[in-house]
Amino acid sequence: MIVKDIGFIIRRYNFRNTSLIASIYTLNFGKIVGIFKGFYTKKREFTSHLGFCSLNEFLFYPKKREIWLISQTDLICDFSFLWKDLKKNEIATICSLLVDRMMPLWEVNKDVFFLFKQTLEYLDKKDIDIVFFTFLLKFLTFSGFKPQLNRCINCEATLIGDVFFSVGKGGLLCQKCYKKVDDWQKVSSQVGRSLLYLQDSHFPLVFNLQLAESCKKEINFILKQFLSYHLDFNFLKF
Ligand SMILES: [Zn+2]
């Protein structure tokens, strides 16, 4: 049975000389892998260039085997600003790699689809660090690795003043508990509160937050370590 759906190209590679294979994150089927036979022979059915991160409409045939045949595609949005700004491109690349790596085939998750869509849309308009941190914190929640930021992860106490982050434990610790773990790092109360605000708030409310460069560096460092430890995912360039 042929179906129609929309999705983002999150990874793509050439197959033989004429065809293209891509990971696509769709709205109604989750991650799928599709083959576009004859893509490089300029078939009329493929009016989209299927650029990295582009949003397209697809006609395809769901099957039990891993790679599905895509028979037609039309471009909806190619987010062309990504090709003019290296930093935005890097953020979009990291987000795509994470979705491709962490999302199992055919597991529908509309939260992840709309998070990815909003991330790309806001990357062009707003503070890109806040866009990136929001994506990472929400993606961790949706994929089952939510860091605990509202209470001490050890004793559940309310967090006041300076707090401590344990990557291994997966969250913040109070002033009494941090010495019980080996991998604590001190975090300013502003960074602790900012992480929690970004985790709990939605686009575009997250942009009410103003972050100093020093806070951004601290948050980037914490999230980078967290992803490396829990997801075995490293992004060294950023
Ligand atoms: Zn505690």
JSON list of C-alpha atoms and ligand atoms in Angstrom, two decimals:
[
{"chain": "A", "resi": 1, "resn": "MET", "atom": "CA", "xyz": [0.00, 0.00, 0.00]},
{"chain": "A", "resi": 2, "resn": "ILE", "atom": "CA", "xyz": [1.36, 3.42, -0.91]},
{"chain": "A", "resi": 3, "resn": "VAL", "atom": "CA", "xyz": [1.28, 6.16, 1.73]},
{"chain": "A", "resi": 4, "resn": "LYS", "atom": "CA", "xyz": [2.04, 9.85, 1.92]},
{"chain": "A", "resi": 5, "resn": "ASP", "atom": "CA", "xyz": [3.94, 11.51, 4.77]},
{"chain": "A", "resi": 6, "resn": "ILE", "atom": "CA", "xyz": [6.24, 14.44, 5.52]},
{"chain": "A", "resi": 7, "resn": "GLY", "atom": "CA", "xyz": [9.75, 14.10, 6.89]},
{"chain": "A", "resi": 8, "resn": "PHE", "atom": "CA", "xyz": [13.24, 15.54, 7.32]},
{"chain": "A", "resi": 9, "resn": "ILE", "atom": "CA", "xyz": [16.34, 14.20, 5.59]},
{"chain": "A", "resi": 10, "resn": "ILE", "atom": "CA", "xyz": [18.60, 13.45, 8.56]},
{"chain": "A", "resi": 11, "resn": "ARG", "atom": "CA", "xyz": [21.31, 11.44, 6.76]},
{"chain": "A", "resi": 12, "resn": "ARG", "atom": "CA", "xyz": [21.96, 10.68, 3.12]},
{"chain": "A", "resi": 13, "resn": "TYR", "atom": "CA", "xyz": [24.43, 8.79, 0.99]},
{"chain": "A", "resi": 14, "resn": "ASN", "atom": "CA", "xyz": [24.73, 7.81, -2.67]},
{"chain": "A", "resi": 15, "resn": "PHE", "atom": "CA", "xyz": [23.93, 4.31, -3.81]},
{"chain": "A", "resi": 16, "resn": "ARG", "atom": "CA", "xyz": [25.60, 3.08, -7.00]},
{"chain": "A", "resi": 17, "resn": "ASN", "atom": "CA", "xyz": [25.84, 5.95, -9.48]},
{"chain": "A", "resi": 18, "resn": "THR", "atom": "CA", "xyz": [22.22, 6.78, -9.90]},
{"chain": "A", "resi": 19, "resn": "SER", "atom": "CA", "xyz": [20.39, 6.37, -6.61]},
{"chain": "A", "resi": 20, "resn": "LEU", "atom": "CA", "xyz": [20.23, 7.89, -3.16]},
{"chain": "A", "resi": 21, "resn": "ILE", "atom": "CA", "xyz": [19.58, 6.30, 0.22]},
{"chain": "A", "resi": 22, "resn": "ALA", "atom": "CA", "xyz": [18.46, 8.52, 3.11]},
{"chain": "A", "resi": 23, "resn": "SER", "atom": "CA", "xyz": [17.40, 8.34, 6.73]},
{"chain": "A", "resi": 24, "resn": "ILE", "atom": "CA", "xyz": [14.19, 10.31, 7.01]},
{"chain": "A", "resi": 25, "resn": "TYR", "atom": "CA", "xyz": [12.48, 11.37, 10.22]},
{"chain": "A", "resi": 26, "resn": "THR", "atom": "CA", "xyz": [8.78, 11.30, 9.37]},
{"chain": "A", "resi": 27, "resn": "LEU", "atom": "CA", "xyz": [5.74, 12.58, 11.23]},
{"chain": "A", "resi": 28, "resn": "ASN", "atom": "CA", "xyz": [3.68, 9.37, 11.17]},
{"chain": "A", "resi": 29, "resn": "PHE", "atom": "CA", "xyz": [6.25, 6.56, 10.80]},
{"chain": "A", "resi": 30, "resn": "GLY", "atom": "CA", "xyz": [9.18, 7.83, 12.90]},
{"chain": "A", "resi": 31, "resn": "LYS", "atom": "CA", "xyz": [12.60, 7.15, 11.38]},
{"chain": "A", "resi": 32, "resn": "ILE", "atom": "CA", "xyz": [12.57, 5.34, 8.06]},
{"chain": "A", "resi": 33, "resn": "VAL", "atom": "CA", "xyz": [15.31, 4.53, 5.56]},
{"chain": "A", "resi": 34, "resn": "GLY", "atom": "CA", "xyz": [14.33, 5.19, 1.96]},
{"chain": "A", "resi": 35, "resn": "ILE", "atom": "CA", "xyz": [15.86, 4.54, -1.43]},
{"chain": "A", "resi": 36, "resn": "PHE", "atom": "CA", "xyz": [15.29, 7.03, -4.24]},
{"chain": "A", "resi": 37, "resn": "LYS", "atom": "CA", "xyz": [15.96, 4.93, -7.33]},
{"chain": "A", "resi": 38, "resn": "GLY", "atom": "CA", "xyz": [17.21, 6.94, -10.29]},
{"chain": "A", "resi": 39, "resn": "PHE", "atom": "CA", "xyz": [17.54, 10.10, -8.22]},
{"chain": "A", "resi": 40, "resn": "TYR", "atom": "CA", "xyz": [20.60, 11.24, -10.17]},
{"chain": "A", "resi": 41, "resn": "THR", "atom": "CA", "xyz": [19.03, 10.57, -13.54]},
{"chain": "A", "resi": 42, "resn": "LYS", "atom": "CA", "xyz": [16.69, 13.50, -12.89]},
{"chain": "A", "resi": 43, "resn": "LYS", "atom": "CA", "xyz": [13.47, 11.55, -12.63]},
{"chain": "A", "resi": 44, "resn": "ARG", "atom": "CA", "xyz": [10.43, 13.80, -12.79]},
{"chain": "A", "resi": 45, "resn": "GLU", "atom": "CA", "xyz": [8.99, 12.23, -9.63]},
{"chain": "A", "resi": 46, "resn": "PHE", "atom": "CA", "xyz": [11.75, 13.77, -7.50]},
{"chain": "A", "resi": 47, "resn": "THR", "atom": "CA", "xyz": [11.30, 17.52, -7.62]},
{"chain": "A", "resi": 48, "resn": "SER", "atom": "CA", "xyz": [13.25, 18.05, -4.37]},
{"chain": "A", "resi": 49, "resn": "HIS", "atom": "CA", "xyz": [17.07, 18.08, -4.21]},
{"chain": "A", "resi": 50, "resn": "LEU", "atom": "CA", "xyz": [16.65, 16.24, -0.86]},
{"chain": "A", "resi": 51, "resn": "GLY", "atom": "CA", "xyz": [19.21, 18.44, 0.88]},
{"chain": "A", "resi": 52, "resn": "PHE", "atom": "CA", "xyz": [20.41, 17.64, 4.35]},
{"chain": "A", "resi": 53, "resn": "CYS", "atom": "CA", "xyz": [17.74, 18.73, 6.91]},
{"chain": "A", "resi": 54, "resn": "SER", "atom": "CA", "xyz": [15.20, 19.61, 4.21]},
{"chain": "A", "resi": 55, "resn": "LEU", "atom": "CA", "xyz": [11.52, 18.96, 4.91]},
{"chain": "A", "resi": 56, "resn": "ASN", "atom": "CA", "xyz": [9.75, 17.09, 2.11]},
{"chain": "A", "resi": 57, "resn": "GLU", "atom": "CA", "xyz": [6.57, 15.25, 1.30]},
{"chain": "A", "resi": 58, "resn": "PHE", "atom": "CA", "xyz": [7.10, 11.63, 0.29]},
{"chain": "A", "resi": 59, "resn": "LEU", "atom": "CA", "xyz": [5.12, 8.85, -1.34]},
{"chain": "A", "resi": 60, "resn": "PHE", "atom": "CA", "xyz": [6.42, 5.45, -0.26]},
{"chain": "A", "resi": 61, "resn": "TYR", "atom": "CA", "xyz": [5.68, 1.79, 0.29]},
{"chain": "A", "resi": 62, "resn": "PRO", "atom": "CA", "xyz": [6.04, 0.61, 3.92]},
{"chain": "A", "resi": 63, "resn": "LYS", "atom": "CA", "xyz": [7.56, -2.87, 4.01]},
{"chain": "A", "resi": 64, "resn": "LYS", "atom": "CA", "xyz": [8.91, -5.30, 6.61]},
{"chain": "A", "resi": 65, "resn": "ARG", "atom": "CA", "xyz": [12.43, -4.97, 5.20]},
{"chain": "A", "resi": 66, "resn": "GLU", "atom": "CA", "xyz": [14.64, -2.10, 6.34]},
{"chain": "A", "resi": 67, "resn": "ILE", "atom": "CA", "xyz": [14.86, 0.01, 3.18]},
{"chain": "A", "resi": 68, "resn": "TRP", "atom": "CA", "xyz": [11.62, 1.35, 1.73]},
{"chain": "A", "resi": 69, "resn": "LEU", "atom": "CA", "xyz": [11.13, 2.44, -1.86]},
{"chain": "A", "resi": 70, "resn": "ILE", "atom": "CA", "xyz": [10.28, 6.14, -2.20]},
{"chain": "A", "resi": 71, "resn": "SER", "atom": "CA", "xyz": [8.42, 6.79, -5.42]},
{"chain": "A", "resi": 72, "resn": "GLN", "atom": "CA", "xyz": [7.81, 10.53, -5.28]},
{"chain": "A", "resi": 73, "resn": "THR", "atom": "CA", "xyz": [8.98, 13.55, -3.33]},
{"chain": "A", "resi": 74, "resn": "ASP", "atom": "CA", "xyz": [8.23, 17.27, -3.18]},
{"chain": "A", "resi": 75, "resn": "LEU", "atom": "CA", "xyz": [10.16, 19.91, -1.30]},
{"chain": "A", "resi": 76, "resn": "ILE", "atom": "CA", "xyz": [8.34, 21.78, 1.49]},
{"chain": "A", "resi": 77, "resn": "CYS", "atom": "CA", "xyz": [11.26, 23.75, 3.00]},
{"chain": "A", "resi": 78, "resn": "ASP", "atom": "CA", "xyz": [15.02, 23.46, 2.50]},
{"chain": "A", "resi": 79, "resn": "PHE", "atom": "CA", "xyz": [16.16, 25.74, 5.38]},
{"chain": "A", "resi": 80, "resn": "SER", "atom": "CA", "xyz": [18.68, 27.28, 2.98]},
{"chain": "A", "resi": 81, "resn": "PHE", "atom": "CA", "xyz": [20.12, 29.58, 5.69]},
{"chain": "A", "resi": 82, "resn": "LEU", "atom": "CA", "xyz": [22.00, 26.51, 6.98]},
{"chain": "A", "resi": 83, "resn": "TRP", "atom": "CA", "xyz": [24.38, 26.72, 4.01]},
{"chain": "A", "resi": 84, "resn": "LYS", "atom": "CA", "xyz": [25.37, 30.31, 4.75]},
{"chain": "A", "resi": 85, "resn": "ASP", "atom": "CA", "xyz": [26.25, 29.97, 8.42]},
{"chain": "A", "resi": 86, "resn": "LEU", "atom": "CA", "xyz": [28.78, 27.43, 9.67]},
{"chain": "A", "resi": 87, "resn": "LYS", "atom": "CA", "xyz": [27.68, 27.50, 13.31]},
{"chain": "A", "resi": 88, "resn": "LYS", "atom": "CA", "xyz": [24.00, 27.03, 12.48]},
{"chain": "A", "resi": 89, "resn": "ASN", "atom": "CA", "xyz": [24.98, 24.22, 10.13]},
{"chain": "A", "resi": 90, "resn": "GLU", "atom": "CA", "xyz": [26.98, 22.53, 12.87]},
{"chain": "A", "resi": 91, "resn": "ILE", "atom": "CA", "xyz": [24.07, 22.71, 15.31]},
{"chain": "A", "resi": 92, "resn": "ALA", "atom": "CA", "xyz": [21.66, 21.27, 12.73]},
{"chain": "A", "resi": 93, "resn": "THR", "atom": "CA", "xyz": [24.19, 18.51, 11.98]},
{"chain": "A", "resi": 94, "resn": "ILE", "atom": "CA", "xyz": [24.51, 17.54, 15.66]},
{"chain": "A", "resi": 95, "resn": "CYS", "atom": "CA", "xyz": [20.71, 17.53, 16.09]},
{"chain": "A", "resi": 96, "resn": "SER", "atom": "CA", "xyz": [20.26, 15.36, 12.97]},
{"chain": "A", "resi": 97, "resn": "LEU", "atom": "CA", "xyz": [22.99, 12.91, 14.02]},
{"chain": "A", "resi": 98, "resn": "LEU", "atom": "CA", "xyz": [21.37, 12.56, 17.45]},
{"chain": "A", "resi": 99, "resn": "VAL", "atom": "CA", "xyz": [17.92, 11.86, 16.00]},
{"chain": "A", "resi": 100, "resn": "ASP", "atom": "CA", "xyz": [19.40, 9.39, 13.51]},
{"chain": "A", "resi": 101, "resn": "ARG", "atom": "CA", "xyz": [21.45, 7.62, 16.17]},
{"chain": "A", "resi": 102, "resn": "MET", "atom": "CA", "xyz": [18.93, 7.48, 19.01]},
{"chain": "A", "resi": 103, "resn": "MET", "atom": "CA", "xyz": [15.56, 6.98, 17.35]},
{"chain": "A", "resi": 104, "resn": "PRO", "atom": "CA", "xyz": [14.77, 3.36, 16.47]},
{"chain": "A", "resi": 105, "resn": "LEU", "atom": "CA", "xyz": [13.31, 2.57, 13.05]},
{"chain": "A", "resi": 106, "resn": "TRP", "atom": "CA", "xyz": [9.54, 2.98, 12.72]},
{"chain": "A", "resi": 107, "resn": "GLU", "atom": "CA", "xyz": [8.96, 4.20, 16.26]},
{"chain": "A", "resi": 108, "resn": "VAL", "atom": "CA", "xyz": [6.59, 7.16, 15.95]},
{"chain": "A", "resi": 109, "resn": "ASN", "atom": "CA", "xyz": [7.44, 10.14, 18.14]},
{"chain": "A", "resi": 110, "resn": "LYS", "atom": "CA", "xyz": [5.67, 13.35, 17.13]},
{"chain": "A", "resi": 111, "resn": "ASP", "atom": "CA", "xyz": [7.30, 15.24, 20.01]},
{"chain": "A", "resi": 112, "resn": "VAL", "atom": "CA", "xyz": [10.71, 14.59, 18.44]},
{"chain": "A", "resi": 113, "resn": "PHE", "atom": "CA", "xyz": [9.42, 15.52, 14.97]},
{"chain": "A", "resi": 114, "resn": "PHE", "atom": "CA", "xyz": [8.06, 18.90, 16.12]},
{"chain": "A", "resi": 115, "resn": "LEU", "atom": "CA", "xyz": [11.09, 19.57, 18.34]},
{"chain": "A", "resi": 116, "resn": "PHE", "atom": "CA", "xyz": [13.36, 19.08, 15.31]},
{"chain": "A", "resi": 117, "resn": "LYS", "atom": "CA", "xyz": [11.11, 21.26, 13.14]},
{"chain": "A", "resi": 118, "resn": "GLN", "atom": "CA", "xyz": [10.99, 24.11, 15.66]},
{"chain": "A", "resi": 119, "resn": "THR", "atom": "CA", "xyz": [14.73, 23.86, 16.26]},
{"chain": "A", "resi": 120, "resn": "LEU", "atom": "CA", "xyz": [15.42, 24.43, 12.55]},
{"chain": "A", "resi": 121, "resn": "GLU", "atom": "CA", "xyz": [12.86, 27.24, 12.33]},
{"chain": "A", "resi": 122, "resn": "TYR", "atom": "CA", "xyz": [14.21, 29.12, 15.35]},
{"chain": "A", "resi": 123, "resn": "LEU", "atom": "CA", "xyz": [17.86, 28.61, 14.37]},
{"chain": "A", "resi": 124, "resn": "ASP", "atom": "CA", "xyz": [17.28, 31.20, 11.68]},
{"chain": "A", "resi": 125, "resn": "LYS", "atom": "CA", "xyz": [15.71, 33.80, 13.96]},
{"chain": "A", "resi": 126, "resn": "LYS", "atom": "CA", "xyz": [16.78, 33.59, 17.58]},
{"chain": "A", "resi": 127, "resn": "ASP", "atom": "CA", "xyz": [19.70, 33.05, 19.98]},
{"chain": "A", "resi": 128, "resn": "ILE", "atom": "CA", "xyz": [21.22, 29.91, 18.50]},
{"chain": "A", "resi": 129, "resn": "ASP", "atom": "CA", "xyz": [22.80, 28.74, 21.76]},
{"chain": "A", "resi": 130, "resn": "ILE", "atom": "CA", "xyz": [19.42, 28.76, 23.48]},
{"chain": "A", "resi": 131, "resn": "VAL", "atom": "CA", "xyz": [17.90, 26.92, 20.51]},
{"chain": "A", "resi": 132, "resn": "PHE", "atom": "CA", "xyz": [20.65, 24.29, 20.75]},
{"chain": "A", "resi": 133, "resn": "PHE", "atom": "CA", "xyz": [20.43, 23.83, 24.54]},
{"chain": "A", "resi": 134, "resn": "THR", "atom": "CA", "xyz": [16.64, 23.58, 24.37]},
{"chain": "A", "resi": 135, "resn": "PHE", "atom": "CA", "xyz": [16.85, 20.92, 21.66]},
{"chain": "A", "resi": 136, "resn": "LEU", "atom": "CA", "xyz": [19.36, 18.88, 23.67]},
{"chain": "A", "resi": 137, "resn": "LEU", "atom": "CA", "xyz": [17.46, 19.06, 26.97]},
{"chain": "A", "resi": 138, "resn": "LYS", "atom": "CA", "xyz": [14.13, 18.18, 25.38]},
{"chain": "A", "resi": 139, "resn": "PHE", "atom": "CA", "xyz": [15.60, 15.48, 23.19]},
{"chain": "A", "resi": 140, "resn": "LEU", "atom": "CA", "xyz": [17.16, 13.87, 26.30]},
{"chain": "A", "resi": 141, "resn": "THR", "atom": "CA", "xyz": [13.72, 13.91, 27.95]},
{"chain": "A", "resi": 142, "resn": "PHE", "atom": "CA", "xyz": [11.97, 12.41, 24.91]},
{"chain": "A", "resi": 143, "resn": "SER", "atom": "CA", "xyz": [14.58, 9.68, 24.53]},
{"chain": "A", "resi": 144, "resn": "GLY", "atom": "CA", "xyz": [14.48, 8.61, 28.18]},
{"chain": "A", "resi": 145, "resn": "PHE", "atom": "CA", "xyz": [17.67, 10.28, 29.48]},
{"chain": "A", "resi": 146, "resn": "LYS", "atom": "CA", "xyz": [16.17, 13.30, 31.25]},
{"chain": "A", "resi": 147, "resn": "PRO", "atom": "CA", "xyz": [18.67, 14.87, 33.67]},
{"chain": "A", "resi": 148, "resn": "GLN", "atom": "CA", "xyz": [17.14, 15.61, 37.09]},
{"chain": "A", "resi": 149, "resn": "LEU", "atom": "CA", "xyz": [17.43, 19.35, 37.60]},
{"chain": "A", "resi": 150, "resn": "ASN", "atom": "CA", "xyz": [14.56, 20.32, 39.92]},
{"chain": "A", "resi": 151, "resn": "ARG", "atom": "CA", "xyz": [15.64, 18.49, 43.12]},
{"chain": "A", "resi": 152, "resn": "CYS", "atom": "CA", "xyz": [18.74, 16.81, 44.50]},
{"chain": "A", "resi": 153, "resn": "ILE", "atom": "CA", "xyz": [19.06, 13.51, 42.65]},
{"chain": "A", "resi": 154, "resn": "ASN", "atom": "CA", "xyz": [20.25, 11.79, 45.84]},
{"chain": "A", "resi": 155, "resn": "CYS", "atom": "CA", "xyz": [17.98, 13.08, 48.65]},
{"chain": "A", "resi": 156, "resn": "GLU", "atom": "CA", "xyz": [15.25, 14.95, 46.70]},
{"chain": "A", "resi": 157, "resn": "ALA", "atom": "CA", "xyz": [15.92, 18.16, 48.68]},
{"chain": "A", "resi": 158, "resn": "THR", "atom": "CA", "xyz": [15.06, 21.51, 47.13]},
{"chain": "A", "resi": 159, "resn": "LEU", "atom": "CA", "xyz": [18.16, 23.07, 45.56]},
{"chain": "A", "resi": 160, "resn": "ILE", "atom": "CA", "xyz": [19.30, 26.39, 47.02]},
{"chain": "A", "resi": 161, "resn": "GLY", "atom": "CA", "xyz": [22.42, 28.41, 46.19]},
{"chain": "A", "resi": 162, "resn": "ASP", "atom": "CA", "xyz": [25.38, 26.76, 44.51]},
{"chain": "A", "resi": 163, "resn": "VAL", "atom": "CA", "xyz": [24.67, 23.23, 43.35]},
{"chain": "A", "resi": 164, "resn": "PHE", "atom": "CA", "xyz": [26.70, 20.36, 41.98]},
{"chain": "A", "resi": 165, "resn": "PHE", "atom": "CA", "xyz": [26.25, 18.38, 38.80]},
{"chain": "A", "resi": 166, "resn": "SER", "atom": "CA", "xyz": [27.08, 14.70, 38.56]},
{"chain": "A", "resi": 167, "resn": "VAL", "atom": "CA", "xyz": [27.23, 13.40, 35.01]},
{"chain": "A", "resi": 168, "resn": "GLY", "atom": "CA", "xyz": [27.30, 9.78, 36.20]},
{"chain": "A", "resi": 169, "resn": "LYS", "atom": "CA", "xyz": [24.31, 10.19, 38.52]},
{"chain": "A", "resi": 170, "resn": "GLY", "atom": "CA", "xyz": [22.51, 12.18, 35.83]},
{"chain": "A", "resi": 171, "resn": "GLY", "atom": "CA", "xyz": [21.54, 15.38, 37.60]},
{"chain": "A", "resi": 172, "resn": "LEU", "atom": "CA", "xyz": [22.08, 18.02, 40.26]},
{"chain": "A", "resi": 173, "resn": "LEU", "atom": "CA", "xyz": [23.12, 17.38, 43.86]},
{"chain": "A", "resi": 174, "resn": "CYS", "atom": "CA", "xyz": [22.62, 19.50, 46.96]},
{"chain": "A", "resi": 175, "resn": "GLN", "atom": "CA", "xyz": [25.38, 20.84, 49.20]},
{"chain": "A", "resi": 176, "resn": "LYS", "atom": "CA", "xyz": [25.03, 17.87, 51.58]},
{"chain": "A", "resi": 177, "resn": "CYS", "atom": "CA", "xyz": [25.08, 15.09, 49.00]},
{"chain": "A", "resi": 178, "resn": "TYR", "atom": "CA", "xyz": [27.69, 16.07, 46.43]},
{"chain": "A", "resi": 179, "resn": "LYS", "atom": "CA", "xyz": [30.63, 14.62, 48.37]},
{"chain": "A", "resi": 180, "resn": "LYS", "atom": "CA", "xyz": [29.06, 11.17, 48.16]},
{"chain": "A", "resi": 181, "resn": "VAL", "atom": "CA", "xyz": [29.86, 11.00, 44.43]},
{"chain": "A", "resi": 182, "resn": "ASP", "atom": "CA", "xyz": [33.24, 11.16, 42.71]},
{"chain": "A", "resi": 183, "resn": "ASP", "atom": "CA", "xyz": [32.40, 13.11, 39.59]},
{"chain": "A", "resi": 184, "resn": "TRP", "atom": "CA", "xyz": [30.75, 16.27, 40.97]},
{"chain": "A", "resi": 185, "resn": "GLN", "atom": "CA", "xyz": [31.35, 19.68, 39.46]},
{"chain": "A", "resi": 186, "resn": "LYS", "atom": "CA", "xyz": [30.22, 22.94, 41.00]},
{"chain": "A", "resi": 187, "resn": "VAL", "atom": "CA", "xyz": [27.54, 24.81, 39.08]},
{"chain": "A", "resi": 188, "resn": "SER", "atom": "CA", "xyz": [26.43, 28.37, 39.77]},
{"chain": "A", "resi": 189, "resn": "SER", "atom": "CA", "xyz": [22.82, 28.74, 40.93]},
{"chain": "A", "resi": 190, "resn": "GLN", "atom": "CA", "xyz": [22.12, 30.77, 37.77]},
{"chain": "A", "resi": 191, "resn": "VAL", "atom": "CA", "xyz": [23.24, 27.92, 35.52]},
{"chain": "A", "resi": 192, "resn": "GLY", "atom": "CA", "xyz": [21.24, 25.40, 37.61]},
{"chain": "A", "resi": 193, "resn": "ARG", "atom": "CA", "xyz": [18.10, 27.54, 37.31]},
{"chain": "A", "resi": 194, "resn": "SER", "atom": "CA", "xyz": [18.68, 28.20, 33.60]},
{"chain": "A", "resi": 195, "resn": "LEU", "atom": "CA", "xyz": [19.03, 24.50, 32.80]},
{"chain": "A", "resi": 196, "resn": "LEU", "atom": "CA", "xyz": [15.77, 23.78, 34.62]},
{"chain": "A", "resi": 197, "resn": "TYR", "atom": "CA", "xyz": [13.98, 26.67, 32.88]},
{"chain": "A", "resi": 198, "resn": "LEU", "atom": "CA", "xyz": [15.08, 25.42, 29.44]},
{"chain": "A", "resi": 199, "resn": "GLN", "atom": "CA", "xyz": [14.07, 21.86, 30.31]},
{"chain": "A", "resi": 200, "resn": "ASP", "atom": "CA", "xyz": [10.59, 22.91, 31.50]},
{"chain": "A", "resi": 201, "resn": "SER", "atom": "CA", "xyz": [9.71, 25.68, 29.00]},
{"chain": "A", "resi": 202, "resn": "HIS", "atom": "CA", "xyz": [8.65, 25.49, 25.38]},
{"chain": "A", "resi": 203, "resn": "PHE", "atom": "CA", "xyz": [9.57, 27.41, 22.26]},
{"chain": "A", "resi": 204, "resn": "PRO", "atom": "CA", "xyz": [9.28, 30.43, 22.09]},
{"chain": "A", "resi": 205, "resn": "LEU", "atom": "CA", "xyz": [9.12, 31.01, 25.89]},
{"chain": "A", "resi": 206, "resn": "VAL", "atom": "CA", "xyz": [12.71, 29.76, 26.25]},
{"chain": "A", "resi": 207, "resn": "PHE", "atom": "CA", "xyz": [13.87, 32.99, 24.58]},
{"chain": "A", "resi": 208, "resn": "ASN", "atom": "CA", "xyz": [12.80, 34.98, 27.65]},
{"chain": "A", "resi": 209, "resn": "LEU", "atom": "CA", "xyz": [16.01, 33.68, 29.18]},
{"chain": "A", "resi": 210, "resn": "GLN", "atom": "CA", "xyz": [19.10, 35.89, 28.86]},
{"chain": "A", "resi": 211, "resn": "LEU", "atom": "CA", "xyz": [22.35, 33.99, 29.18]},
{"chain": "A", "resi": 212, "resn": "ALA", "atom": "CA", "xyz": [25.81, 35.51, 29.64]},
{"chain": "A", "resi": 213, "resn": "GLU", "atom": "CA", "xyz": [28.63, 33.99, 27.59]},
{"chain": "A", "resi": 214, "resn": "SER", "atom": "CA", "xyz": [30.13, 32.42, 30.73]},
{"chain": "A", "resi": 215, "resn": "CYS", "atom": "CA", "xyz": [26.80, 30.67, 31.50]},
{"chain": "A", "resi": 216, "resn": "LYS", "atom": "CA", "xyz": [26.56, 29.44, 27.92]},
{"chain": "A", "resi": 217, "resn": "LYS", "atom": "CA", "xyz": [30.03, 27.93, 28.15]},
{"chain": "A", "resi": 218, "resn": "GLU", "atom": "CA", "xyz": [29.15, 26.19, 31.42]},
{"chain": "A", "resi": 219, "resn": "ILE", "atom": "CA", "xyz": [25.88, 24.78, 30.04]},
{"chain": "A", "resi": 220, "resn": "ASN", "atom": "CA", "xyz": [27.57, 23.66, 26.82]},
{"chain": "A", "resi": 221, "resn": "PHE", "atom": "CA", "xyz": [30.25, 21.87, 28.83]},
{"chain": "A", "resi": 222, "resn": "ILE", "atom": "CA", "xyz": [27.72, 20.07, 31.06]},
{"chain": "A", "resi": 223, "resn": "LEU", "atom": "CA", "xyz": [25.50, 18.96, 28.17]},
{"chain": "A", "resi": 224, "resn": "LYS", "atom": "CA", "xyz": [28.48, 17.82, 26.12]},
{"chain": "A", "resi": 225, "resn": "GLN", "atom": "CA", "xyz": [29.71, 15.62, 28.98]},
{"chain": "A", "resi": 226, "resn": "PHE", "atom": "CA", "xyz": [26.21, 14.29, 29.63]},
{"chain": "A", "resi": 227, "resn": "LEU", "atom": "CA", "xyz": [25.71, 13.24, 26.02]},
{"chain": "A", "resi": 228, "resn": "SER", "atom": "CA", "xyz": [29.13, 11.64, 25.88]},
{"chain": "A", "resi": 229, "resn": "TYR", "atom": "CA", "xyz": [28.57, 9.63, 29.09]},
{"chain": "A", "resi": 230, "resn": "HIS", "atom": "CA", "xyz": [24.95, 8.53, 28.65]},
{"chain": "A", "resi": 231, "resn": "LEU", "atom": "CA", "xyz": [24.53, 8.39, 24.87]},
{"chain": "A", "resi": 232, "resn": "ASP", "atom": "CA", "xyz": [28.16, 7.77, 23.87]},
{"chain": "A", "resi": 233, "resn": "PHE", "atom": "CA", "xyz": [27.72, 10.75, 21.60]},
{"chain": "A", "resi": 234, "resn": "ASN", "atom": "CA", "xyz": [30.61, 13.19, 21.16]},
{"chain": "A", "resi": 235, "resn": "PHE", "atom": "CA", "xyz": [30.58, 16.48, 19.32]},
{"chain": "A", "resi": 236, "resn": "LEU", "atom": "CA", "xyz": [34.08, 17.83, 19.52]},
{"chain": "A", "resi": 237, "resn": "LYS", "atom": "CA", "xyz": [33.86, 20.57, 16.95]},
{"chain": "A", "resi": 238, "resn": "PHE", "atom": "CA", "xyz": [31.25, 22.71, 18.67]},
{"chain": "B", "resi": 1, "resn": "ZN", "atom": "ZN", "xyz": [20.88, 15.93, 48.51]}
]
